[in-house]
PDB file of C-alpha atoms in Angstrom:
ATOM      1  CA  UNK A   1     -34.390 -27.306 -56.141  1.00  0.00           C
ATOM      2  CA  UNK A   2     -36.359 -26.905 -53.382  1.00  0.00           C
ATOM      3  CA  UNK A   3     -34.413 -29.686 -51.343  1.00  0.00           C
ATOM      4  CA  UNK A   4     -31.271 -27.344 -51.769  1.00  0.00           C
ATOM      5  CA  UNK A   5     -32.871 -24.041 -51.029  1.00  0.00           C
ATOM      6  CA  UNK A   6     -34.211 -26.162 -47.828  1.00  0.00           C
ATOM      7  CA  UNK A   7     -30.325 -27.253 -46.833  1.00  0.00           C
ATOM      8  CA  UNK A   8     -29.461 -23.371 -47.658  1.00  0.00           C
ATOM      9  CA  UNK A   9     -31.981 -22.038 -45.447  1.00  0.00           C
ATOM     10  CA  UNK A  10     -31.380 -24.225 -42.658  1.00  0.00           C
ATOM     11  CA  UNK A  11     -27.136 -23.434 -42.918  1.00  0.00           C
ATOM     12  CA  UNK A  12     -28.166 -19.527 -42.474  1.00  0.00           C
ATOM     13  CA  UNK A  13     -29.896 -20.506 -39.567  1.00  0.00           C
ATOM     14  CA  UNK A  14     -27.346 -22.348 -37.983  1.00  0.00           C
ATOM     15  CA  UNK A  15     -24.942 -19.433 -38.938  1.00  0.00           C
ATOM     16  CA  UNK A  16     -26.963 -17.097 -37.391  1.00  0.00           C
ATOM     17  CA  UNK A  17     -27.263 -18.834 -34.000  1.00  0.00           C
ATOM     18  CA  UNK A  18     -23.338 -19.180 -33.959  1.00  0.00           C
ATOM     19  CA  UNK A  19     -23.174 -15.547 -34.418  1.00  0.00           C
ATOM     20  CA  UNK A  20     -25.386 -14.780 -31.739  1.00  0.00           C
ATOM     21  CA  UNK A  21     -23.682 -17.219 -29.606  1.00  0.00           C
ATOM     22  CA  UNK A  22     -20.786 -15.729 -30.155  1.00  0.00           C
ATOM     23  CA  UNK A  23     -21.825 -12.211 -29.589  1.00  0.00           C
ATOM     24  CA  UNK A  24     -23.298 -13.178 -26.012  1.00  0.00           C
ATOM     25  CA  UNK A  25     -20.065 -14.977 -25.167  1.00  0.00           C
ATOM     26  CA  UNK A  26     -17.923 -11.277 -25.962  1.00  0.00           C
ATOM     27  CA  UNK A  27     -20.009  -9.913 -23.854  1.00  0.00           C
ATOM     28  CA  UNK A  28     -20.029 -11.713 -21.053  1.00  0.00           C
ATOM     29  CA  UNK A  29     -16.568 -12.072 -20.732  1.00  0.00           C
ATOM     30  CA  UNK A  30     -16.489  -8.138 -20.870  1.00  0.00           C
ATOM     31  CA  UNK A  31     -18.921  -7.878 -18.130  1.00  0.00           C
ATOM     32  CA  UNK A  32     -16.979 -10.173 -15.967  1.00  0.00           C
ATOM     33  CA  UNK A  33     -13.724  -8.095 -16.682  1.00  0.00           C
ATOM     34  CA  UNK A  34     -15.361  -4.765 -15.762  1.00  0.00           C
ATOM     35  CA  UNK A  35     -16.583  -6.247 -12.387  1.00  0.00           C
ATOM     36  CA  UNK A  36     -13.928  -7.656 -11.602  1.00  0.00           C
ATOM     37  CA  UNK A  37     -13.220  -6.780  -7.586  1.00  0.00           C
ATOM     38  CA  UNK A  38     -10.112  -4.392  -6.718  1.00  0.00           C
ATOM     39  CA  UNK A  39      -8.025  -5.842  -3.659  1.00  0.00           C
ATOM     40  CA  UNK A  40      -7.304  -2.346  -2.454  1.00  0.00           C
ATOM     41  CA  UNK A  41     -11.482  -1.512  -1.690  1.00  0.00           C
ATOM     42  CA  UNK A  42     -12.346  -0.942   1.994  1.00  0.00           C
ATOM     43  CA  UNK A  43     -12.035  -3.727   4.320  1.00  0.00           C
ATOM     44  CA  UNK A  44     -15.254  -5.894   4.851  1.00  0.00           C
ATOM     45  CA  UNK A  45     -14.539  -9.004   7.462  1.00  0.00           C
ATOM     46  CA  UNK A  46     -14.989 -12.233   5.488  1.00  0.00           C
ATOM     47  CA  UNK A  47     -18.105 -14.106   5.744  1.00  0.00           C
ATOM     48  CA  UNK A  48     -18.201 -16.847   7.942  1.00  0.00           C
ATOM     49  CA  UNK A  49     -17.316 -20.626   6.117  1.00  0.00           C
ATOM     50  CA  UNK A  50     -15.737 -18.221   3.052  1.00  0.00           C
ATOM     51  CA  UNK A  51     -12.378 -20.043   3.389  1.00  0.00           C
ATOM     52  CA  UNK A  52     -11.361 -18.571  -0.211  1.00  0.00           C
ATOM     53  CA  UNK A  53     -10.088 -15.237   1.528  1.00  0.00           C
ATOM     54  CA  UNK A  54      -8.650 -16.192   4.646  1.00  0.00           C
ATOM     55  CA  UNK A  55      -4.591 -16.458   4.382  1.00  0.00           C
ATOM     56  CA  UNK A  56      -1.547 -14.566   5.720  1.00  0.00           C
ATOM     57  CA  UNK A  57      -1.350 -13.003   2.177  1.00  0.00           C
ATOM     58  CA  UNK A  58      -5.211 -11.983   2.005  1.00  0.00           C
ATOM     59  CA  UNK A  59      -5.109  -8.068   1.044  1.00  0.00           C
ATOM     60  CA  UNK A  60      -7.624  -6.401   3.742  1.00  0.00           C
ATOM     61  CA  UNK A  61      -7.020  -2.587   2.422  1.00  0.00           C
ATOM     62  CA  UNK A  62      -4.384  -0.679   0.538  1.00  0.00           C
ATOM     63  CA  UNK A  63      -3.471   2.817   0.944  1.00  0.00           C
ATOM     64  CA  UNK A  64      -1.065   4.634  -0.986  1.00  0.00           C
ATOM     65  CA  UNK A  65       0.129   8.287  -2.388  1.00  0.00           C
ATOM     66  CA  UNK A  66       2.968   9.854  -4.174  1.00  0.00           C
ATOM     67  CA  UNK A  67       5.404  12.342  -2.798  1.00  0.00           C
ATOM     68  CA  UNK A  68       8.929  13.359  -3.765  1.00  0.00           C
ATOM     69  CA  UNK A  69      11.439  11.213  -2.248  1.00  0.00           C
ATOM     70  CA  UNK A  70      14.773  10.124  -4.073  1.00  0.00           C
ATOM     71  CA  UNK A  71      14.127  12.093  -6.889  1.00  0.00           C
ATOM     72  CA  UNK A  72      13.412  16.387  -6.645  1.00  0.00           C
ATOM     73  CA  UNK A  73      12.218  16.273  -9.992  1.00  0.00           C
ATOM     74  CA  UNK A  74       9.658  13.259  -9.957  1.00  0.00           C
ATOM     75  CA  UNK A  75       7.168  11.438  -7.212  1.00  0.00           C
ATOM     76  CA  UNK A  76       7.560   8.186  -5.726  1.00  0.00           C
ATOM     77  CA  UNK A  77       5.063   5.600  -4.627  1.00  0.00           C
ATOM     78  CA  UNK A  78       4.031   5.412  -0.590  1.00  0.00           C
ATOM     79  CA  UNK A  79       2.615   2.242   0.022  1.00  0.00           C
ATOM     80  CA  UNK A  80       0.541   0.954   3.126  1.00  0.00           C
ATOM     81  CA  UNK A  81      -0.761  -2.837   2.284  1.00  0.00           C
ATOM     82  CA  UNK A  82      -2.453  -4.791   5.226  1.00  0.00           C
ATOM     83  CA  UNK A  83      -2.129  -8.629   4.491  1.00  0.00           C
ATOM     84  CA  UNK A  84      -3.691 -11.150   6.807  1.00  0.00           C
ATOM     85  CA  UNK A  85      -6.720 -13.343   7.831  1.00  0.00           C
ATOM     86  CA  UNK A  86      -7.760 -10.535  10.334  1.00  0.00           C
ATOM     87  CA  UNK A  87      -7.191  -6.964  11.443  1.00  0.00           C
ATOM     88  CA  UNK A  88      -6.169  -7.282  14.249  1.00  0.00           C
ATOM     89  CA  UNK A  89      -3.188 -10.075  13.347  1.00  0.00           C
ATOM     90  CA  UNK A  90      -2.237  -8.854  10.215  1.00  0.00           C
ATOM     91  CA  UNK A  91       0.912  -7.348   8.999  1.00  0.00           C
ATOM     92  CA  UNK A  92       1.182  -3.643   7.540  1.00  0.00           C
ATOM     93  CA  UNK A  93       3.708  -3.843   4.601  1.00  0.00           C
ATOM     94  CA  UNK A  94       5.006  -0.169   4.052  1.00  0.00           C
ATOM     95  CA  UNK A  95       6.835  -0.239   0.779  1.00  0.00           C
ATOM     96  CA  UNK A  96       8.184   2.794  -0.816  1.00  0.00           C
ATOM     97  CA  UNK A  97       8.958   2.414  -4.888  1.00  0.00           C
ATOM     98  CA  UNK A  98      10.450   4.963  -7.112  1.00  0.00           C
ATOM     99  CA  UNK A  99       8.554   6.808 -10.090  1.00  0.00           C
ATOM    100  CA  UNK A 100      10.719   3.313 -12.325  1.00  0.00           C
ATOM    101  CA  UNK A 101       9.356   0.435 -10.272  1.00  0.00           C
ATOM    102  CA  UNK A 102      12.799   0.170  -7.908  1.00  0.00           C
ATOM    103  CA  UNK A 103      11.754  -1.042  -4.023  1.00  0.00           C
ATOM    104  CA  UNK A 104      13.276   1.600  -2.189  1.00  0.00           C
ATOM    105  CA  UNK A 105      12.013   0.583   1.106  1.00  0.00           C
ATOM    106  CA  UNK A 106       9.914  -2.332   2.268  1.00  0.00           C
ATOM    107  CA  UNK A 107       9.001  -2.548   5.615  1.00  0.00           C
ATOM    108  CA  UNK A 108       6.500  -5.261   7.615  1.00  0.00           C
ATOM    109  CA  UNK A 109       4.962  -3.380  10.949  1.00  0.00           C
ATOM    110  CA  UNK A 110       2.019  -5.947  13.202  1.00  0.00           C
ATOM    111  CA  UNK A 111      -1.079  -3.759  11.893  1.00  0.00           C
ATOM    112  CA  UNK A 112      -1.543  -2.923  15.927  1.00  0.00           C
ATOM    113  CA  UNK A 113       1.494  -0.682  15.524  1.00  0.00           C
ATOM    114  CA  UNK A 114      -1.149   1.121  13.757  1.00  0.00           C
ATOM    115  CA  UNK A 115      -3.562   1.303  16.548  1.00  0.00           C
ATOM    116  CA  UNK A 116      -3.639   4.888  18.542  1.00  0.00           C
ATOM    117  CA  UNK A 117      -5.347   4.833  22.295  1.00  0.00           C
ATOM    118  CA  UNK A 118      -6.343   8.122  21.007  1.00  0.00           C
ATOM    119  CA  UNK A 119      -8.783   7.009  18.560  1.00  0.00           C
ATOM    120  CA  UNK A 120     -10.590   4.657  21.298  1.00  0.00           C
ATOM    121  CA  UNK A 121     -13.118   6.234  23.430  1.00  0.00           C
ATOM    122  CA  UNK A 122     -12.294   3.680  26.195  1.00  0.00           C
ATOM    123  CA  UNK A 123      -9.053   1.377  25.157  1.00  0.00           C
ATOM    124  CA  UNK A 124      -9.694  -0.861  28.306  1.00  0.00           C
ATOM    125  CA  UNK A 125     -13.017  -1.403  27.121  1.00  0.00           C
ATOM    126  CA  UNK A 126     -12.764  -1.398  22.869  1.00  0.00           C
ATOM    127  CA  UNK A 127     -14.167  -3.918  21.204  1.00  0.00           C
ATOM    128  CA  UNK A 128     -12.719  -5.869  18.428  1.00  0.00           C
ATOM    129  CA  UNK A 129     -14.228  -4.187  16.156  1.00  0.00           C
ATOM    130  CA  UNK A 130     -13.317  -0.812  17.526  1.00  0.00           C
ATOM    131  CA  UNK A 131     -10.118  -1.520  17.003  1.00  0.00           C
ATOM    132  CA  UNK A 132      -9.845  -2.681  14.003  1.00  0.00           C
ATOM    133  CA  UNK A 133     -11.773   0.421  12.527  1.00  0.00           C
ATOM    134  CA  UNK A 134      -9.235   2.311  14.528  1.00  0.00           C
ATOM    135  CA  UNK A 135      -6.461   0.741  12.789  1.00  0.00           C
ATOM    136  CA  UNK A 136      -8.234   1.406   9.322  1.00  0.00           C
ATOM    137  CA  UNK A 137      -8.176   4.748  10.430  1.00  0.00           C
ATOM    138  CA  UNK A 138      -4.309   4.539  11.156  1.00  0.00           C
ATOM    139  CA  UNK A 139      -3.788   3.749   7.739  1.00  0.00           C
ATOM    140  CA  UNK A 140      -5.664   6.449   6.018  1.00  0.00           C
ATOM    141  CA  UNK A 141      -3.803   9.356   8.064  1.00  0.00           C
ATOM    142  CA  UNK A 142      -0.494   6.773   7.591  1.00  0.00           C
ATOM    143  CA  UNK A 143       0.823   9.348   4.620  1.00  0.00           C
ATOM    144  CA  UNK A 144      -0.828  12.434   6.386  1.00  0.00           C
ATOM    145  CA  UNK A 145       1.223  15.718   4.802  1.00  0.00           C
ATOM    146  CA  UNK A 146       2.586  16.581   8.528  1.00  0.00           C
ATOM    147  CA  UNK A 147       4.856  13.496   8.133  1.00  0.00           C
ATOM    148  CA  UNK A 148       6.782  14.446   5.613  1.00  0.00           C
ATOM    149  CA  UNK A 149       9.647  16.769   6.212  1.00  0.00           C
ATOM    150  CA  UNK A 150      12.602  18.682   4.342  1.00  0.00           C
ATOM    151  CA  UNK A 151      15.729  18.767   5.243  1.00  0.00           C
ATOM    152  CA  UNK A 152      15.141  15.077   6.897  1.00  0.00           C
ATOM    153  CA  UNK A 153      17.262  16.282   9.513  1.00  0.00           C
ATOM    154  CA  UNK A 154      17.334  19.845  10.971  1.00  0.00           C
ATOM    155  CA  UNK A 155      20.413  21.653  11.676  1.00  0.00           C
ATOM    156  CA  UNK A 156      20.521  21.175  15.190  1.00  0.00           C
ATOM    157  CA  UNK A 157      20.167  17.341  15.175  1.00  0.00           C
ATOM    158  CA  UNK A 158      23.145  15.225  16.745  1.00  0.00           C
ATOM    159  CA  UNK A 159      24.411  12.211  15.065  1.00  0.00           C
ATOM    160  CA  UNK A 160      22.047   8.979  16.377  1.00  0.00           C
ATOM    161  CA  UNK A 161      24.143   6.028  17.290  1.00  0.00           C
ATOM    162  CA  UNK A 162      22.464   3.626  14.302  1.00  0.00           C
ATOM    163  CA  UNK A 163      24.354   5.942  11.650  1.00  0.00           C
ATOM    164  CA  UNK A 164      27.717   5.875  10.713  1.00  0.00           C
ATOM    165  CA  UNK A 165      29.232   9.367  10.240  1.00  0.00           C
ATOM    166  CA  UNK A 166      29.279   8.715   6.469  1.00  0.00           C
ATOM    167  CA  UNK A 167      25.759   8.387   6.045  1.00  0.00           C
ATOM    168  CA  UNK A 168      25.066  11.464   8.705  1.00  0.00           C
ATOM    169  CA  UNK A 169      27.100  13.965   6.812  1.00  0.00           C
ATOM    170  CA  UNK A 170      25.533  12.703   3.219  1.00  0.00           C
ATOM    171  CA  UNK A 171      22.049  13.638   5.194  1.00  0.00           C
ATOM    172  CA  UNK A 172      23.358  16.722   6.579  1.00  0.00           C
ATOM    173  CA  UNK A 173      25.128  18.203   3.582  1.00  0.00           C
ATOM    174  CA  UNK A 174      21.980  17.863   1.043  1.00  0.00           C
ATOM    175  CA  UNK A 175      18.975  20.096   2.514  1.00  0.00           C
ATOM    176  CA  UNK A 176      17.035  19.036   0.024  1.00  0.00           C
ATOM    177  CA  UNK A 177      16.737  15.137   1.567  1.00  0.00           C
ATOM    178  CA  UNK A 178      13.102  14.626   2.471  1.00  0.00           C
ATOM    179  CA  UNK A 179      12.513  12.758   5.226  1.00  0.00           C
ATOM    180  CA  UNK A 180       9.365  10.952   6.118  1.00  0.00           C
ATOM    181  CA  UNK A 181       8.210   9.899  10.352  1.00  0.00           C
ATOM    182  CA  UNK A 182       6.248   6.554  10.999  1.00  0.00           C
ATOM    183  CA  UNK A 183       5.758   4.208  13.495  1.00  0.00           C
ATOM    184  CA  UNK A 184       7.858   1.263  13.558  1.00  0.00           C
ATOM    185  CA  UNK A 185       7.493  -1.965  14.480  1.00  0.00           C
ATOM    186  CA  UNK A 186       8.227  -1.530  18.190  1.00  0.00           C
ATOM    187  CA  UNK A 187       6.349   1.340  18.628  1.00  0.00           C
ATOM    188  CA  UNK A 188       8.443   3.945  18.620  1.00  0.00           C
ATOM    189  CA  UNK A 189       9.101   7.556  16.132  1.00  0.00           C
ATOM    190  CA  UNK A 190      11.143   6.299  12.652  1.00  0.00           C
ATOM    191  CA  UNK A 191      11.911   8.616   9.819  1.00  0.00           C
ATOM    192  CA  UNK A 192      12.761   7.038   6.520  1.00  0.00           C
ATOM    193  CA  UNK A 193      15.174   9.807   4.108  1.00  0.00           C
ATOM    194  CA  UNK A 194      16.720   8.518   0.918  1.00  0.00           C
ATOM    195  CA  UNK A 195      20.127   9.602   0.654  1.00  0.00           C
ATOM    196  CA  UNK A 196      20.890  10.685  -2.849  1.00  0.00           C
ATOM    197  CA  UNK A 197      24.763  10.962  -2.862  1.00  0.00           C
ATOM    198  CA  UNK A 198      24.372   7.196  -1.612  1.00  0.00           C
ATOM    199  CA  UNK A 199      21.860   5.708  -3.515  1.00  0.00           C
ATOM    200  CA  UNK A 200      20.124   4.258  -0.525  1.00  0.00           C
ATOM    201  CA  UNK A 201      17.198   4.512   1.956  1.00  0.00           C
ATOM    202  CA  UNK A 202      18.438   5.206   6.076  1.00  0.00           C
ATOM    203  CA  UNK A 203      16.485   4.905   8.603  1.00  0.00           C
ATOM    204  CA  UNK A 204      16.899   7.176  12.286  1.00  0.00           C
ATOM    205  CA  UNK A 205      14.972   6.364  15.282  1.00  0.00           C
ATOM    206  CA  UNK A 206      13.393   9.257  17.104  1.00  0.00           C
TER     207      UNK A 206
END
């Protein structure tokens, strides 16, 4: 009898670890989901020999809002991604989705197209790091309120040479097309406008 109560005793202690085993496995797996790092956090330069995050495709800092767009009655999704090994070299993908998931626009600008003289003391003599903080500061006024517009094109506007007549009167006929300025790639004034009675996204140069 007291052999058995011995093997009894001795299974309820083995149970017991298990279960507390098991109970410090849970929760360590919770506390690594809960940490786990967002790609769209401020930009932090990687750490020299830290090999893991350098990469065309590395995500150095998202920005992003909602605004009405191709719908009046819902809010699409602006999106500024910067994707590179560096600042300086990366690529800005603007991306514009619709309130369903649809790619509306998707755009790749160099991030200096981001880069304003204006926020540089001195641009002949900015440092590196200048302007890279000046072209994280590009991207957070990127979707500043000012560069959104409605009607996308005032009344007055003449037909630019990129649209066919088509498009233009589908713009000018619907004042309730919002239109949205950026930089492009080249450096000069866009404005994006998604034209309803088309079902498409046009782009006229400034």
């Amino acid at each position: 009898m007291k052999t058995s109560s011995l093997k009894l005793a001795g299974l309820a202690l083995v149970a017991a670890s298990l279960s507390l085993q098991l109970a410090s496995c849970v929760s360590t797996e919770r506390e690594v989901s809960s940490s786990t790092v967002d790609p769209r956090t401020t930009y932090k330069p990687p750490v020299a020999g830290d090999r893991t995050r350098v990469g065309s495709k590395t995500v150095l800092n998202t920005v992003s809002r909602t605004h009405s767009f191709s719908d009046p009655k819902t809010k699409d999704n602006f999106i500024l991604q910067l994707r590179g090994a560096r600042v300086l070299s990366a690529q800005a993908h603007f991306i514009v989705t619709s309130s369903t998931g649809d790619t509306l626009r998707h755009e790749v600008l160099p991030a200096r197209a981001l880069l304003s003289e204006k926020a540089l003391s001195d641009p002949q003599a900015a440092t590196i790091r200048e302007k890279e903080i000046a072209i994280l500061q590009g991207m957070n006024n990127f979707f500043a309120d000012g560069r959104f517009s409605q009607p996308a094109v005032p009344a007055d506007a003449q037909q630019p040479a990129e649209l066919d007549t088509k498009t233009w009167v589908a713009l000018r006929e619907d004042p309730t097309i919002v239109g949205f300025d950026y930089v492009g790639a080249g450096g000069g004034e866009r404005r994006v406008a998604y034209v309803r009675k088309l079902r498409k996204a046009v782009v006229i140069n400034h």
